[in-house]
mmCIF file of C-alpha atoms and ligand atoms in Angstrom:
data_model
loop_
_atom_site.group_PDB
_atom_site.id
_atom_site.type_symbol
_atom_site.label_atom_id
_atom_site.label_comp_id
_atom_site.label_asym_id
_atom_site.label_seq_id
_atom_site.Cartn_x
_atom_site.Cartn_y
_atom_site.Cartn_z
ATOM 1 C CA MET A 130 0.000 0.000 0.000
ATOM 2 C CA THR A 131 1.486 3.330 -0.967
ATOM 3 C CA HIS A 132 1.161 6.227 1.397
ATOM 4 C CA SER A 133 -0.291 8.430 -1.366
ATOM 5 C CA THR A 134 -3.625 6.566 -1.445
ATOM 6 C CA ARG A 135 -4.267 7.671 2.150
ATOM 7 C CA SER A 136 -5.999 10.983 2.037
ATOM 8 C CA PRO A 137 -9.002 12.172 4.012
ATOM 9 C CA SER A 138 -10.480 13.587 0.812
ATOM 10 C CA ASN A 139 -10.443 10.257 -1.067
ATOM 11 C CA ILE A 140 -13.698 9.068 -2.527
ATOM 12 C CA LEU A 141 -13.766 5.283 -2.618
ATOM 13 C CA ILE A 142 -15.836 3.855 -5.461
ATOM 14 C CA PHE A 143 -16.566 0.145 -5.429
ATOM 15 C CA ASP A 144 -17.896 -2.252 -8.067
ATOM 16 C CA SER A 145 -17.349 -5.807 -9.241
ATOM 17 C CA GLY A 146 -15.722 -4.558 -12.437
ATOM 18 C CA ILE A 147 -15.686 -1.425 -14.591
ATOM 19 C CA GLY A 148 -19.367 -0.500 -14.098
ATOM 20 C CA GLY A 149 -18.581 1.951 -11.305
ATOM 21 C CA LEU A 150 -16.709 4.068 -13.849
ATOM 22 C CA SER A 151 -20.121 5.359 -14.962
ATOM 23 C CA ILE A 152 -20.515 6.696 -11.421
ATOM 24 C CA ALA A 153 -16.890 7.896 -11.284
ATOM 25 C CA ASP A 154 -17.559 9.883 -14.490
ATOM 26 C CA GLU A 155 -20.362 11.823 -12.779
ATOM 27 C CA VAL A 156 -18.489 12.214 -9.480
ATOM 28 C CA THR A 157 -15.377 13.594 -11.179
ATOM 29 C CA ARG A 158 -17.547 15.967 -13.227
ATOM 30 C CA ALA A 159 -19.071 17.338 -10.004
ATOM 31 C CA LEU A 160 -15.931 17.139 -7.832
ATOM 32 C CA PRO A 161 -12.905 17.273 -10.149
ATOM 33 C CA GLN A 162 -10.600 18.202 -7.264
ATOM 34 C CA HIS A 163 -11.201 14.987 -5.272
ATOM 35 C CA PRO A 164 -8.963 11.933 -5.664
ATOM 36 C CA ILE A 165 -10.770 8.678 -6.379
ATOM 37 C CA VAL A 166 -9.728 5.241 -5.230
ATOM 38 C CA TYR A 167 -11.613 2.733 -7.336
ATOM 39 C CA ILE A 168 -11.901 -0.874 -6.210
ATOM 40 C CA ALA A 169 -12.906 -3.452 -8.822
ATOM 41 C CA ASP A 170 -13.659 -6.687 -6.994
ATOM 42 C CA ASN A 171 -12.800 -8.882 -9.962
ATOM 43 C CA ARG A 172 -12.161 -11.702 -7.475
ATOM 44 C CA LEU A 173 -15.953 -12.215 -7.377
ATOM 45 C CA TYR A 174 -17.004 -10.711 -10.739
ATOM 46 C CA PRO A 175 -19.773 -10.919 -11.877
ATOM 47 C CA TYR A 176 -21.710 -9.965 -8.745
ATOM 48 C CA GLY A 177 -25.053 -10.251 -10.533
ATOM 49 C CA ILE A 178 -25.033 -14.050 -10.473
ATOM 50 C CA GLN A 179 -23.383 -14.627 -7.076
ATOM 51 C CA PRO A 180 -25.407 -16.213 -4.273
ATOM 52 C CA ASP A 181 -26.466 -13.731 -1.584
ATOM 53 C CA ASN A 182 -24.420 -15.434 1.133
ATOM 54 C CA ALA A 183 -21.215 -15.160 -0.955
ATOM 55 C CA LEU A 184 -21.711 -11.403 -1.424
ATOM 56 C CA LEU A 185 -22.557 -10.852 2.241
ATOM 57 C CA ALA A 186 -19.533 -12.830 3.427
ATOM 58 C CA ARG A 187 -17.310 -10.918 1.023
ATOM 59 C CA ALA A 188 -18.665 -7.547 2.205
ATOM 60 C CA LYS A 189 -18.016 -8.406 5.843
ATOM 61 C CA THR A 190 -14.309 -8.937 5.317
ATOM 62 C CA LEU A 191 -13.648 -6.552 2.453
ATOM 63 C CA PHE A 192 -15.206 -3.241 3.510
ATOM 64 C CA PRO A 193 -13.529 -2.888 6.927
ATOM 65 C CA THR A 194 -10.217 -3.662 5.190
ATOM 66 C CA LEU A 195 -10.796 -1.089 2.465
ATOM 67 C CA GLU A 196 -11.851 1.487 5.049
ATOM 68 C CA SER A 197 -8.738 1.071 7.130
ATOM 69 C CA HIS A 198 -6.362 0.900 4.138
ATOM 70 C CA TYR A 199 -7.648 3.879 2.193
ATOM 71 C CA GLN A 200 -9.353 5.953 4.907
ATOM 72 C CA PRO A 201 -11.803 7.471 2.456
ATOM 73 C CA ALA A 202 -14.065 10.439 3.194
ATOM 74 C CA ILE A 203 -16.907 8.512 1.636
ATOM 75 C CA ILE A 204 -17.614 5.049 0.234
ATOM 76 C CA ILE A 205 -19.817 4.681 -2.842
ATOM 77 C CA ILE A 206 -21.032 1.154 -3.521
ATOM 78 C CA ALA A 207 -21.350 1.734 -7.262
ATOM 79 C CA CYS A 208 -22.984 -1.626 -7.828
ATOM 80 C CA ASN A 209 -26.734 -2.163 -7.717
ATOM 81 C CA SER A 210 -26.291 -5.919 -7.262
ATOM 82 C CA ALA A 211 -24.267 -5.251 -4.108
ATOM 83 C CA SER A 212 -26.130 -2.212 -2.739
ATOM 84 C CA THR A 213 -29.559 -3.888 -2.903
ATOM 85 C CA LEU A 214 -28.161 -6.615 -0.651
ATOM 86 C CA ILE A 215 -25.270 -5.421 1.508
ATOM 87 C CA LEU A 216 -25.870 -1.709 2.086
ATOM 88 C CA ASP A 217 -27.157 -2.014 5.667
ATOM 89 C CA GLU A 218 -24.413 -4.470 6.554
ATOM 90 C CA VAL A 219 -21.635 -2.237 5.195
ATOM 91 C CA ARG A 220 -23.064 0.767 7.043
ATOM 92 C CA ALA A 221 -23.115 -1.250 10.251
ATOM 93 C CA ILE A 222 -19.492 -2.390 10.034
ATOM 94 C CA THR A 223 -17.842 0.847 8.885
ATOM 95 C CA GLN A 224 -17.577 4.351 10.326
ATOM 96 C CA THR A 225 -17.441 6.110 6.956
ATOM 97 C CA PRO A 226 -20.538 7.528 5.218
ATOM 98 C CA VAL A 227 -21.706 4.952 2.662
ATOM 99 C CA ILE A 228 -23.748 5.777 -0.441
ATOM 100 C CA GLY A 229 -25.437 2.916 -2.260
ATOM 101 C CA VAL A 230 -26.347 2.921 -5.927
ATOM 102 C CA VAL A 231 -29.799 1.395 -6.460
ATOM 103 C CA PRO A 232 -32.182 1.445 -9.455
ATOM 104 C CA ALA A 233 -33.652 4.903 -10.142
ATOM 105 C CA ILE A 234 -37.260 3.713 -9.867
ATOM 106 C CA LYS A 235 -38.679 6.967 -8.471
ATOM 107 C CA PRO A 236 -37.264 9.372 -11.076
ATOM 108 C CA ALA A 237 -38.369 7.003 -13.820
ATOM 109 C CA ALA A 238 -41.879 6.687 -12.352
ATOM 110 C CA ASP A 239 -42.042 10.494 -12.229
ATOM 111 C CA ILE A 240 -41.343 10.963 -15.930
ATOM 112 C CA THR A 241 -43.084 8.065 -17.684
ATOM 113 C CA GLN A 242 -46.081 9.206 -19.727
ATOM 114 C CA THR A 243 -47.450 5.749 -20.497
ATOM 115 C CA GLY A 244 -46.916 4.223 -17.050
ATOM 116 C CA GLN A 245 -44.937 1.406 -18.676
ATOM 117 C CA MET A 246 -41.252 1.121 -17.867
ATOM 118 C CA GLY A 247 -38.393 -1.301 -18.360
ATOM 119 C CA LEU A 248 -35.927 -2.217 -15.626
ATOM 120 C CA LEU A 249 -32.565 -3.412 -16.927
ATOM 121 C CA ALA A 250 -30.390 -4.799 -14.163
ATOM 122 C CA THR A 251 -28.563 -7.966 -13.185
ATOM 123 C CA LYS A 252 -30.447 -11.120 -12.264
ATOM 124 C CA GLY A 253 -29.445 -10.475 -8.641
ATOM 125 C CA THR A 254 -30.836 -6.928 -8.540
ATOM 126 C CA ILE A 255 -34.064 -7.971 -10.265
ATOM 127 C CA SER A 256 -34.684 -10.669 -7.653
ATOM 128 C CA ARG A 257 -33.948 -8.588 -4.530
ATOM 129 C CA GLN A 258 -36.553 -7.631 -1.943
ATOM 130 C CA TYR A 259 -34.940 -4.167 -1.886
ATOM 131 C CA THR A 260 -35.904 -3.699 -5.549
ATOM 132 C CA ALA A 261 -39.434 -5.005 -4.938
ATOM 133 C CA ASP A 262 -39.778 -2.524 -2.062
ATOM 134 C CA LEU A 263 -38.624 0.397 -4.246
ATOM 135 C CA ILE A 264 -41.200 -0.565 -6.876
ATOM 136 C CA ALA A 265 -43.949 -0.937 -4.265
ATOM 137 C CA GLU A 266 -43.098 2.461 -2.779
ATOM 138 C CA PHE A 267 -42.652 4.530 -5.938
ATOM 139 C CA ALA A 268 -44.143 2.698 -8.902
ATOM 140 C CA SER A 269 -46.936 0.497 -7.635
ATOM 141 C CA HIS A 270 -49.318 1.740 -10.335
ATOM 142 C CA HIS A 271 -46.851 1.277 -13.155
ATOM 143 C CA LYS A 272 -46.185 -1.746 -15.285
ATOM 144 C CA ILE A 273 -42.525 -2.729 -15.200
ATOM 145 C CA THR A 274 -40.905 -5.151 -17.622
ATOM 146 C CA LYS A 275 -37.840 -6.534 -15.828
ATOM 147 C CA ILE A 276 -34.817 -7.875 -17.655
ATOM 148 C CA GLY A 277 -32.010 -9.450 -15.627
ATOM 149 C CA SER A 278 -28.990 -9.655 -17.870
ATOM 150 C CA ASP A 279 -25.396 -10.681 -17.329
ATOM 151 C CA ILE A 280 -24.866 -10.472 -21.094
ATOM 152 C CA LEU A 281 -25.266 -6.681 -21.049
ATOM 153 C CA VAL A 282 -22.738 -6.540 -18.187
ATOM 154 C CA SER A 283 -20.193 -8.467 -20.217
ATOM 155 C CA GLN A 284 -20.862 -6.301 -23.284
ATOM 156 C CA ALA A 285 -20.013 -3.190 -21.254
ATOM 157 C CA GLU A 286 -16.833 -4.883 -20.036
ATOM 158 C CA ARG A 287 -15.986 -5.772 -23.653
ATOM 159 C CA LYS A 288 -16.461 -2.205 -24.798
ATOM 160 C CA LEU A 289 -14.155 -0.680 -22.194
ATOM 161 C CA HIS A 290 -11.566 -3.376 -22.891
ATOM 162 C CA GLY A 291 -11.558 -2.262 -26.529
ATOM 163 C CA TYR A 292 -13.401 -5.266 -27.977
ATOM 164 C CA ILE A 293 -16.212 -5.064 -30.502
ATOM 165 C CA ILE A 294 -19.686 -5.004 -28.961
ATOM 166 C CA GLU A 295 -22.011 -7.789 -30.155
ATOM 167 C CA GLU A 296 -25.071 -5.767 -31.141
ATOM 168 C CA ALA A 297 -27.141 -8.849 -32.012
ATOM 169 C CA LEU A 298 -26.767 -10.035 -28.416
ATOM 170 C CA ILE A 299 -27.899 -6.680 -27.064
ATOM 171 C CA GLU A 300 -30.924 -6.791 -29.355
ATOM 172 C CA LYS A 301 -31.806 -10.284 -28.193
ATOM 173 C CA GLU A 302 -31.603 -9.252 -24.525
ATOM 174 C CA LEU A 303 -33.820 -6.233 -25.124
ATOM 175 C CA ALA A 304 -36.484 -8.081 -27.159
ATOM 176 C CA PRO A 305 -39.234 -7.815 -24.478
ATOM 177 C CA ILE A 306 -38.849 -4.014 -24.619
ATOM 178 C CA ILE A 307 -38.473 -3.772 -28.386
ATOM 179 C CA THR A 308 -41.759 -5.625 -28.848
ATOM 180 C CA ASN A 309 -43.693 -3.464 -26.366
ATOM 181 C CA SER A 310 -44.149 -0.042 -27.918
ATOM 182 C CA ALA A 311 -45.953 1.265 -24.809
ATOM 183 C CA ILE A 312 -42.712 1.305 -22.796
ATOM 184 C CA ASP A 313 -41.343 4.854 -22.811
ATOM 185 C CA THR A 314 -38.846 4.833 -19.919
ATOM 186 C CA ILE A 315 -35.979 2.478 -19.129
ATOM 187 C CA ILE A 316 -34.160 2.313 -15.817
ATOM 188 C CA LEU A 317 -30.507 1.393 -16.207
ATOM 189 C CA GLY A 318 -30.315 -0.479 -12.889
ATOM 190 C CA CYS A 319 -26.750 -1.666 -13.267
ATOM 191 C CA THR A 320 -23.789 0.703 -13.273
ATOM 192 C CA HIS A 321 -22.299 -1.107 -16.254
ATOM 193 C CA PHE A 322 -25.186 -0.079 -18.500
ATOM 194 C CA PRO A 323 -24.610 3.699 -18.834
ATOM 195 C CA LEU A 324 -21.276 2.710 -20.398
ATOM 196 C CA ILE A 325 -23.252 1.151 -23.290
ATOM 197 C CA LYS A 326 -26.059 3.715 -23.176
ATOM 198 C CA GLN A 327 -25.591 4.726 -26.795
ATOM 199 C CA GLU A 328 -25.756 1.118 -27.972
ATOM 200 C CA ILE A 329 -28.903 0.510 -25.891
ATOM 201 C CA GLN A 330 -30.481 3.718 -27.213
ATOM 202 C CA ASN A 331 -29.621 2.770 -30.806
ATOM 203 C CA THR A 332 -31.277 -0.608 -30.296
ATOM 204 C CA LEU A 333 -34.450 0.782 -28.702
ATOM 205 C CA GLY A 334 -34.762 3.993 -30.685
ATOM 206 C CA ASN A 335 -35.532 7.469 -29.413
ATOM 207 C CA ARG A 336 -39.033 6.651 -28.167
ATOM 208 C CA VAL A 337 -37.523 5.490 -24.875
ATOM 209 C CA HIS A 338 -35.919 7.647 -22.238
ATOM 210 C CA LEU A 339 -32.964 6.037 -20.422
ATOM 211 C CA ILE A 340 -32.560 6.890 -16.732
ATOM 212 C CA ASP A 341 -29.577 6.093 -14.534
ATOM 213 C CA SER A 342 -28.471 7.022 -11.016
ATOM 214 C CA GLY A 343 -25.125 8.714 -11.804
ATOM 215 C CA GLU A 344 -25.985 12.402 -11.425
ATOM 216 C CA ALA A 345 -28.040 11.831 -8.274
ATOM 217 C CA ILE A 346 -25.116 9.955 -6.710
ATOM 218 C CA ALA A 347 -22.716 12.785 -7.592
ATOM 219 C CA ARG A 348 -25.093 15.317 -5.993
ATOM 220 C CA ARG A 349 -25.407 13.188 -2.855
ATOM 221 C CA THR A 350 -21.616 12.786 -2.653
ATOM 222 C CA THR A 351 -21.136 16.553 -2.948
ATOM 223 C CA HIS A 352 -23.721 17.135 -0.222
ATOM 224 C CA ILE A 353 -22.163 14.669 2.227
ATOM 225 C CA LEU A 354 -18.641 16.026 1.690
ATOM 226 C CA SER A 355 -19.882 19.532 2.162
ATOM 227 C CA ILE A 356 -21.837 18.919 5.392
ATOM 228 C CA SER A 357 -18.917 16.959 6.833
ATOM 229 C CA ASN A 358 -16.545 19.781 5.882
ATOM 230 C CA GLN A 359 -14.471 17.488 3.691
ATOM 231 C CA GLN A 360 -15.049 19.147 0.349
ATOM 232 C CA LEU A 361 -11.728 20.303 -1.104
ATOM 233 C CA PRO A 362 -11.553 23.825 -2.515
ATOM 234 C CA PRO A 363 -12.073 23.856 -6.312
ATOM 235 C CA THR A 364 -8.609 25.401 -6.634
ATOM 236 C CA SER A 365 -6.894 22.263 -5.289
ATOM 237 C CA PRO A 366 -4.257 20.767 -7.596
ATOM 238 C CA PRO A 367 -5.611 18.115 -9.994
ATOM 239 C CA PRO A 368 -5.652 14.774 -8.198
ATOM 240 C CA THR A 369 -4.345 11.401 -9.364
ATOM 241 C CA HIS A 370 -6.956 8.680 -9.365
ATOM 242 C CA THR A 371 -6.109 5.101 -8.400
ATOM 243 C CA PHE A 372 -7.683 1.932 -9.809
ATOM 244 C CA ILE A 373 -7.251 -1.288 -7.864
ATOM 245 C CA PHE A 374 -8.251 -4.817 -8.823
ATOM 246 C CA THR A 375 -8.738 -7.267 -5.956
ATOM 247 C CA ALA A 376 -7.212 -10.166 -7.924
ATOM 248 C CA GLU A 377 -4.784 -10.789 -10.793
ATOM 249 C CA ASN A 378 -6.154 -9.724 -14.162
ATOM 250 C CA ASN A 379 -4.491 -10.482 -17.493
ATOM 251 C CA GLN A 380 -6.695 -7.941 -19.316
ATOM 252 C CA VAL A 381 -5.356 -4.842 -17.565
ATOM 253 C CA SER A 382 -3.438 -3.539 -20.578
ATOM 254 C CA LYS A 383 -6.637 -3.686 -22.667
ATOM 255 C CA LEU A 384 -8.431 -1.530 -20.124
ATOM 256 C CA THR A 385 -5.630 0.993 -19.653
ATOM 257 C CA PRO A 386 -6.754 3.480 -22.357
ATOM 258 C CA ALA A 387 -10.269 3.736 -20.824
ATOM 259 C CA LEU A 388 -8.717 4.280 -17.386
ATOM 260 C CA HIS A 389 -6.170 6.854 -18.564
ATOM 261 C CA THR A 390 -8.913 8.851 -20.306
ATOM 262 C CA ARG A 391 -10.644 9.100 -16.923
ATOM 263 C CA GLY A 392 -7.529 10.163 -15.004
ATOM 264 C CA PHE A 393 -6.717 6.791 -13.447
ATOM 265 C CA PHE A 394 -2.955 6.659 -13.855
ATOM 266 C CA THR A 395 -2.147 4.394 -10.914
ATOM 267 C CA ILE A 396 -3.445 0.917 -11.731
ATOM 268 C CA LYS A 397 -2.599 -2.040 -9.526
ATOM 269 C CA ILE A 398 -3.574 -5.335 -7.965
ATOM 270 C CA GLY A 399 -4.558 -4.877 -4.314
ATOM 271 C CA ASN A 400 -4.824 -8.524 -3.273
ATOM 272 C CA HIS A 401 -7.737 -7.723 -1.001
HETATM 273 N N1 LIG B 1591 -22.159 -3.106 -11.963
HETATM 274 C C1 LIG B 1591 -22.886 -4.011 -11.137
HETATM 275 C C2 LIG B 1591 -24.284 -3.511 -10.814
HETATM 276 O O1 LIG B 1591 -24.556 -2.325 -10.817
HETATM 277 C C3 LIG B 1591 -22.969 -5.472 -11.466
HETATM 278 C C4 LIG B 1591 -22.187 -6.156 -12.472
HETATM 279 C C5 LIG B 1591 -21.926 -7.609 -12.114
HETATM 280 O O2 LIG B 1591 -22.814 -8.458 -12.323
HETATM 281 O O3 LIG B 1591 -20.839 -7.853 -11.585
HETATM 282 O O4 LIG B 1591 -25.146 -4.286 -10.505
#
């Protein structure tokens, strides 16, 4: 562990893979002066098909370790599959403010004209009680077509690793939405999906509005840093962002251009 990753102004962003970069993009737009430590838990990727007990056990050991190693000002669980399951647990075992990313059901329910929406997420997120509760609270009168897809997750990974996206696969996954012309709003309930937003929009056409949680998370992060007096002045020198995998990864060089573009110049294996 290098000393430079320890900084009280660090924002720790966590996901199973590269999906949390869609959240990092919004956070760095809102708070360009704050250093980000990004943890990609590739040891257990993909989270969306892991049994609940595996994710809970992982959270119990991993988050206290990450908290003490990196001493972040804030932890963002930039993974819907994780947040819908482990958020309370992580809050209970850490002292740092924790923000969870969960499907943007309420904003979508507020804007749909037809009352018909699509929820694109992982199989895990689709099946969670947390998600059912969000729907019951904010969209009980709406009709929601749910698609749990690990194929879309892997397509987003492919894209950021510089591989060609398989559009036919995306089309196949989205068939229940393509064939229902009453759906006008789609919730991107997995942080990987904003990274292939254009491809999803091209497949569905402009009749549908795509909603994700990124901007709301950036606003919440700004608010928490500001009320806890941890927001750095905008004039602070540009930070270096750090990207850490939890296990060996032979694809790192493929991902490097996408990380460099986003200001992640320290890339390493953390062995967490
Ligand atoms: N990016 C994660 C999410 O928001 C999940 C991807 C995975 O299945 O690992 O749910």
